[in-house]
C-alpha positions as a Python dict, from the first residue, in 0.01 Angstrom:
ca = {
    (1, 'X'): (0, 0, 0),
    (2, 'X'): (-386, 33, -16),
    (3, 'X'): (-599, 208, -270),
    (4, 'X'): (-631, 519, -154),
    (5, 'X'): (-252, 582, -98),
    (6, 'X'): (-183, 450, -436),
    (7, 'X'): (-427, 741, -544),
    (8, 'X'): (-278, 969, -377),
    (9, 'X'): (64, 907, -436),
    (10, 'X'): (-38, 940, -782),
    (11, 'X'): (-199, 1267, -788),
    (12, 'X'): (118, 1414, -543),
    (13, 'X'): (364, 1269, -876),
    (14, 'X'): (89, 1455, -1080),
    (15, 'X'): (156, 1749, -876),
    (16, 'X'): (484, 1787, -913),
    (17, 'X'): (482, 1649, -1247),
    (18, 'X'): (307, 1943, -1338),
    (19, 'X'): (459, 2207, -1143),
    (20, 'X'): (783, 2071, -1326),
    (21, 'X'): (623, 2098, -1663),
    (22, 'X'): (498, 2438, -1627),
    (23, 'X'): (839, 2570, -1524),
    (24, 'X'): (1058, 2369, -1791),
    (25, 'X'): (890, 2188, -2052),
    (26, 'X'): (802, 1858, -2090),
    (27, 'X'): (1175, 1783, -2195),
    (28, 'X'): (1320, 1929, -1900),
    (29, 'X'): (1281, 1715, -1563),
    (30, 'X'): (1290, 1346, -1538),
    (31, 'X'): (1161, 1123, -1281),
    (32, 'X'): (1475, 1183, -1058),
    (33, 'X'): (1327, 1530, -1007),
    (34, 'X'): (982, 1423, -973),
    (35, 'X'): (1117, 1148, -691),
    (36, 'X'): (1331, 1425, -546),
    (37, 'X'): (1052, 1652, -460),
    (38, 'X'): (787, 1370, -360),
    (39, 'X'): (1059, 1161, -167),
    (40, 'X'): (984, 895, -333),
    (41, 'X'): (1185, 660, -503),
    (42, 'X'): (1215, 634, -930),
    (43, 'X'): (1085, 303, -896),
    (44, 'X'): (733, 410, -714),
    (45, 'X'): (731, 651, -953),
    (46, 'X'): (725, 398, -1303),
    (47, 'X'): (494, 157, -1053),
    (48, 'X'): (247, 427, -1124),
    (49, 'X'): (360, 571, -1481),
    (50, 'X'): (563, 310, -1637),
    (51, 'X'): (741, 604, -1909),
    (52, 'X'): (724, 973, -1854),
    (53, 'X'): (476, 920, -2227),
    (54, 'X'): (193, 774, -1971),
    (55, 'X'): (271, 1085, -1745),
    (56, 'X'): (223, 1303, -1950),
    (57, 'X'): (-85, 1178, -2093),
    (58, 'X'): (-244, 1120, -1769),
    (59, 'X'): (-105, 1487, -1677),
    (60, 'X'): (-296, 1623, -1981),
    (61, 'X'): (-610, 1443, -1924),
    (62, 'X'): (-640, 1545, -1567),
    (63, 'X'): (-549, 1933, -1659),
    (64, 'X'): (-784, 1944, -1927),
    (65, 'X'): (-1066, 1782, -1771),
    (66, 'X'): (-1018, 2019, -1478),
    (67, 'X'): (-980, 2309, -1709),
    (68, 'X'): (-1316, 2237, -1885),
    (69, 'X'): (-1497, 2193, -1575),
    (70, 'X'): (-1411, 2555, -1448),
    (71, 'X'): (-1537, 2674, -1777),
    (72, 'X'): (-1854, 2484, -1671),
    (73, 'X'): (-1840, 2668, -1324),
    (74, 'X'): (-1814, 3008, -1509),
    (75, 'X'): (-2109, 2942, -1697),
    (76, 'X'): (-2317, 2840, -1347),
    (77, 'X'): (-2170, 3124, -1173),
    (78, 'X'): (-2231, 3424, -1402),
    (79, 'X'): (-2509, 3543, -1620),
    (80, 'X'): (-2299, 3806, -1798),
    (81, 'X'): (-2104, 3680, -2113),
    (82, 'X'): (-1862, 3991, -1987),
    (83, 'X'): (-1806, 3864, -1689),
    (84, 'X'): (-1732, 3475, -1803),
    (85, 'X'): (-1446, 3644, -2036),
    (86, 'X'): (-1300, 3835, -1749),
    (87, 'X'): (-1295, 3557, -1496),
    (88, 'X'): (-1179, 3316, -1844),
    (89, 'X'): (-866, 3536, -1883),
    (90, 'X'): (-783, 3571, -1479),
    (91, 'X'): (-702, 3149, -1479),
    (92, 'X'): (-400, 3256, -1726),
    (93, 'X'): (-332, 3570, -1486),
    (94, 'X'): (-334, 3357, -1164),
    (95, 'X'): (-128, 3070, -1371),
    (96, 'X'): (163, 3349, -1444),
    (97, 'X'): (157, 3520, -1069),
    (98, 'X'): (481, 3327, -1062),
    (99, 'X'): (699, 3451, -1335),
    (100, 'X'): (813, 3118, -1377),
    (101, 'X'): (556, 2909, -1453),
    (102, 'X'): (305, 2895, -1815),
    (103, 'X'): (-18, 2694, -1912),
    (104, 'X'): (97, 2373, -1935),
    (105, 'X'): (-100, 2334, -2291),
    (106, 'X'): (100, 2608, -2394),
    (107, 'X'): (410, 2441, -2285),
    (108, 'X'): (333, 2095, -2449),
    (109, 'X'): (245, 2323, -2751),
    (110, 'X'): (565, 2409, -2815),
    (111, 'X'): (721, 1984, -2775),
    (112, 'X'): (419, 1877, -2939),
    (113, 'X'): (581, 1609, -3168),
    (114, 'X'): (781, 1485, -2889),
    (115, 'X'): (422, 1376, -2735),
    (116, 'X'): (236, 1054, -2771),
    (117, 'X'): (-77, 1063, -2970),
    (118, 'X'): (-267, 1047, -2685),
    (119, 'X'): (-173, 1343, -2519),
    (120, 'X'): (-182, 1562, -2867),
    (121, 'X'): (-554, 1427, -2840),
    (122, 'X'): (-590, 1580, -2550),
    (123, 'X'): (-452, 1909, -2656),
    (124, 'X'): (-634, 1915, -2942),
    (125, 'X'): (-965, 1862, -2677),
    (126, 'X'): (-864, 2162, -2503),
    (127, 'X'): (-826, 2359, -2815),
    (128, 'X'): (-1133, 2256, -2957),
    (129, 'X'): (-1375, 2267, -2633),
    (130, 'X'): (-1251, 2618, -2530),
    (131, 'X'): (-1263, 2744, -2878),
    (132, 'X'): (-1599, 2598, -2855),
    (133, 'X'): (-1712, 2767, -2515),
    (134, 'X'): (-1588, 3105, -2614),
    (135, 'X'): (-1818, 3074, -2911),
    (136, 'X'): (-2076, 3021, -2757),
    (137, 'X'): (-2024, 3274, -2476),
    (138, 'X'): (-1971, 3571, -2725),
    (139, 'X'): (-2279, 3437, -2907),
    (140, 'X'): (-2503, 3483, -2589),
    (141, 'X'): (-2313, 3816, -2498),
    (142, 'X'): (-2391, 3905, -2871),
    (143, 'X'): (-2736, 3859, -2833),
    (144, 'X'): (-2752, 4011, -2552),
    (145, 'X'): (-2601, 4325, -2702),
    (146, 'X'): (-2365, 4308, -2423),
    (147, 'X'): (-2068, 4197, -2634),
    (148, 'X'): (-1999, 4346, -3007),
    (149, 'X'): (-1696, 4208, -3254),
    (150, 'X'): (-1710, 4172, -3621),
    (151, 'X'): (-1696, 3831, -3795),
    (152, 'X'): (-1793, 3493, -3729),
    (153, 'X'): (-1798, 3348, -3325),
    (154, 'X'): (-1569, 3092, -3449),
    (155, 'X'): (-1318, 3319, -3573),
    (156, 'X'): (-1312, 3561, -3284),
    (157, 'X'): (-1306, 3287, -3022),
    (158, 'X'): (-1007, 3186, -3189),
    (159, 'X'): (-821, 3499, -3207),
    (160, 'X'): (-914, 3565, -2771),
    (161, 'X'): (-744, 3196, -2730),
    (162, 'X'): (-480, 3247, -2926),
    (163, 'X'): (-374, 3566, -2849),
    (164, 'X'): (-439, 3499, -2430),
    (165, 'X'): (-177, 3203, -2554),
    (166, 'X'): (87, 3442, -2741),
    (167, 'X'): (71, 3742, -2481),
    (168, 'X'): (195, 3482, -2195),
    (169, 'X'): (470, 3389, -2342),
    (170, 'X'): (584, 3754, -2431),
    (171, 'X'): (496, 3837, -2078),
    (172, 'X'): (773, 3543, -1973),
    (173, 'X'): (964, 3672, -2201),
    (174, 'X'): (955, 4039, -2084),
    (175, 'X'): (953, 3907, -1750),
    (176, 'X'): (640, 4208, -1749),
    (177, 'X'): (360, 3994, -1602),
    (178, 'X'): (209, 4332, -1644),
    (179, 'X'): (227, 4269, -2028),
    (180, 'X'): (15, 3958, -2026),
    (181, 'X'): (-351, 4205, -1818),
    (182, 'X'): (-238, 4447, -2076),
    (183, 'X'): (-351, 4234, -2404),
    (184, 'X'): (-648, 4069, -2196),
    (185, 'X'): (-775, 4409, -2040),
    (186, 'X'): (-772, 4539, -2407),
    (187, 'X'): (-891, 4229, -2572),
    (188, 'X'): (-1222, 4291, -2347),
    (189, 'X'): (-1247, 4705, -2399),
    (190, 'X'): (-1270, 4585, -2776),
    (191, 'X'): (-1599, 4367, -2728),
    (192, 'X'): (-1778, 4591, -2531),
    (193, 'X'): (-2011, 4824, -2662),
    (194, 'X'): (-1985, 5104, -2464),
    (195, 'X'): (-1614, 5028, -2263),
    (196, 'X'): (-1760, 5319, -2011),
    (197, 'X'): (-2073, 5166, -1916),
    (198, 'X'): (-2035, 4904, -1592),
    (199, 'X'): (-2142, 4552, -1673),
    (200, 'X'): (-2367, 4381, -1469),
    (201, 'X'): (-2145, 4036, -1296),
    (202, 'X'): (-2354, 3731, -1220),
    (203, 'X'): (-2588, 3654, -983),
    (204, 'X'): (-2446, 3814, -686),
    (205, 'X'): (-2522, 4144, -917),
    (206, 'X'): (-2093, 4297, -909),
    (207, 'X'): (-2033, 4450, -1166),
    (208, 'X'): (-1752, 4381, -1415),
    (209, 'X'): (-1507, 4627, -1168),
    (210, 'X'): (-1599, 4481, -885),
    (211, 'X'): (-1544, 4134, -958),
}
């Protein structure tokens, strides 16, 4: 087996792997299902993850990584502060188009000291970095007098991440993936100055409804 199909095996056990995750926890599938669905056997499967603790930290490095980086694409795509919130809280709507599935930080959240250290790290990344990006996005859209909340950036980029967080697992719950737009739809009316007035989108000039 050459390079590249070691790669790629790798990313399709990654797939899975997550797919898996998202639907049952970390604590619910086991390599058998991961070399069921690849068609693969176990063995090819520890040949590339020796314990289902490197999985999962390689599973949490790659998702975070490629969470961050469409945080970065927000920021290149659109000028409005508005508009990077909106598209922020559509991932977490397109993640729970299928009933089934959560974040997969918010389902490591909740088997957290079953983890190794190295994949708490890596939560603890995304917690920090995304706290740290919505800051700094409310700060510009503060600025701009385009956004308007009371306290400290820190504080409120906390309360959007945690309560995006909470609302999807009520809207599992409820099995209303209605529930989950609900909270983010109102979470945004609440920083905007004047909810009735269109925001401007990014550089392809939509506005905030037309996005």
């Amino acid at each position: 087996m050459n390079k590249n199909n070691n790669s790629s095996t790798a990313e399709r056990i990654l797939d899975i792997a997550q797919d898996l995750l998202q639907r049952q926890g970390f604590n619910g599938f086991s390599y058998q299902d991961i070399a069921e669905r690849v068609k693969i056997r176990k063995a090819s499967i520890h040949y590339h993850f020796p314990s289902k603790g490197d999985l999962v930290v390689s599973l949490c490095k790659r998702y975070v990584d490629q969470f961050l980086e469409r945080l970065h694409q927000l920021d290149r795509k659109h000028d409005s502060s508005l508009t990077r919130l909106r598209e922020f809280t559509l991932i977490y709507s397109r993640i729970i188009k299928d009933k089934e599935k959560l974040c997969p930080v918010t389902m490591l959240s909740a088997e957290v000291e079953a983890l190794p250290s190295s994949a708490r790290e890596h939560l603890q990344r995304f917690i920090s970095e995304t706290e740290r990006w919505l800051g700094q996005t409310l700060e510009q859209g503060k600025r701009a007098h385009e956004l308007q909340f009371s306290g400290s950036f820190q504080s409120q980029s906390r309360i959007i991440l945690a309560t995006l967080q909470g609302a999807m697992l009520v809207a599992r719950a409820s099995g209303d993936r209605g529930h989950f737009q609900g909270v983010a739809d109102d979470l945004l009316r609440q920083l905007q100055p004047n909810p009735a007035r269109p925001v401007s989108g990014g550089r392809t000039g939509q506005t905030l409804a037309q996005a």
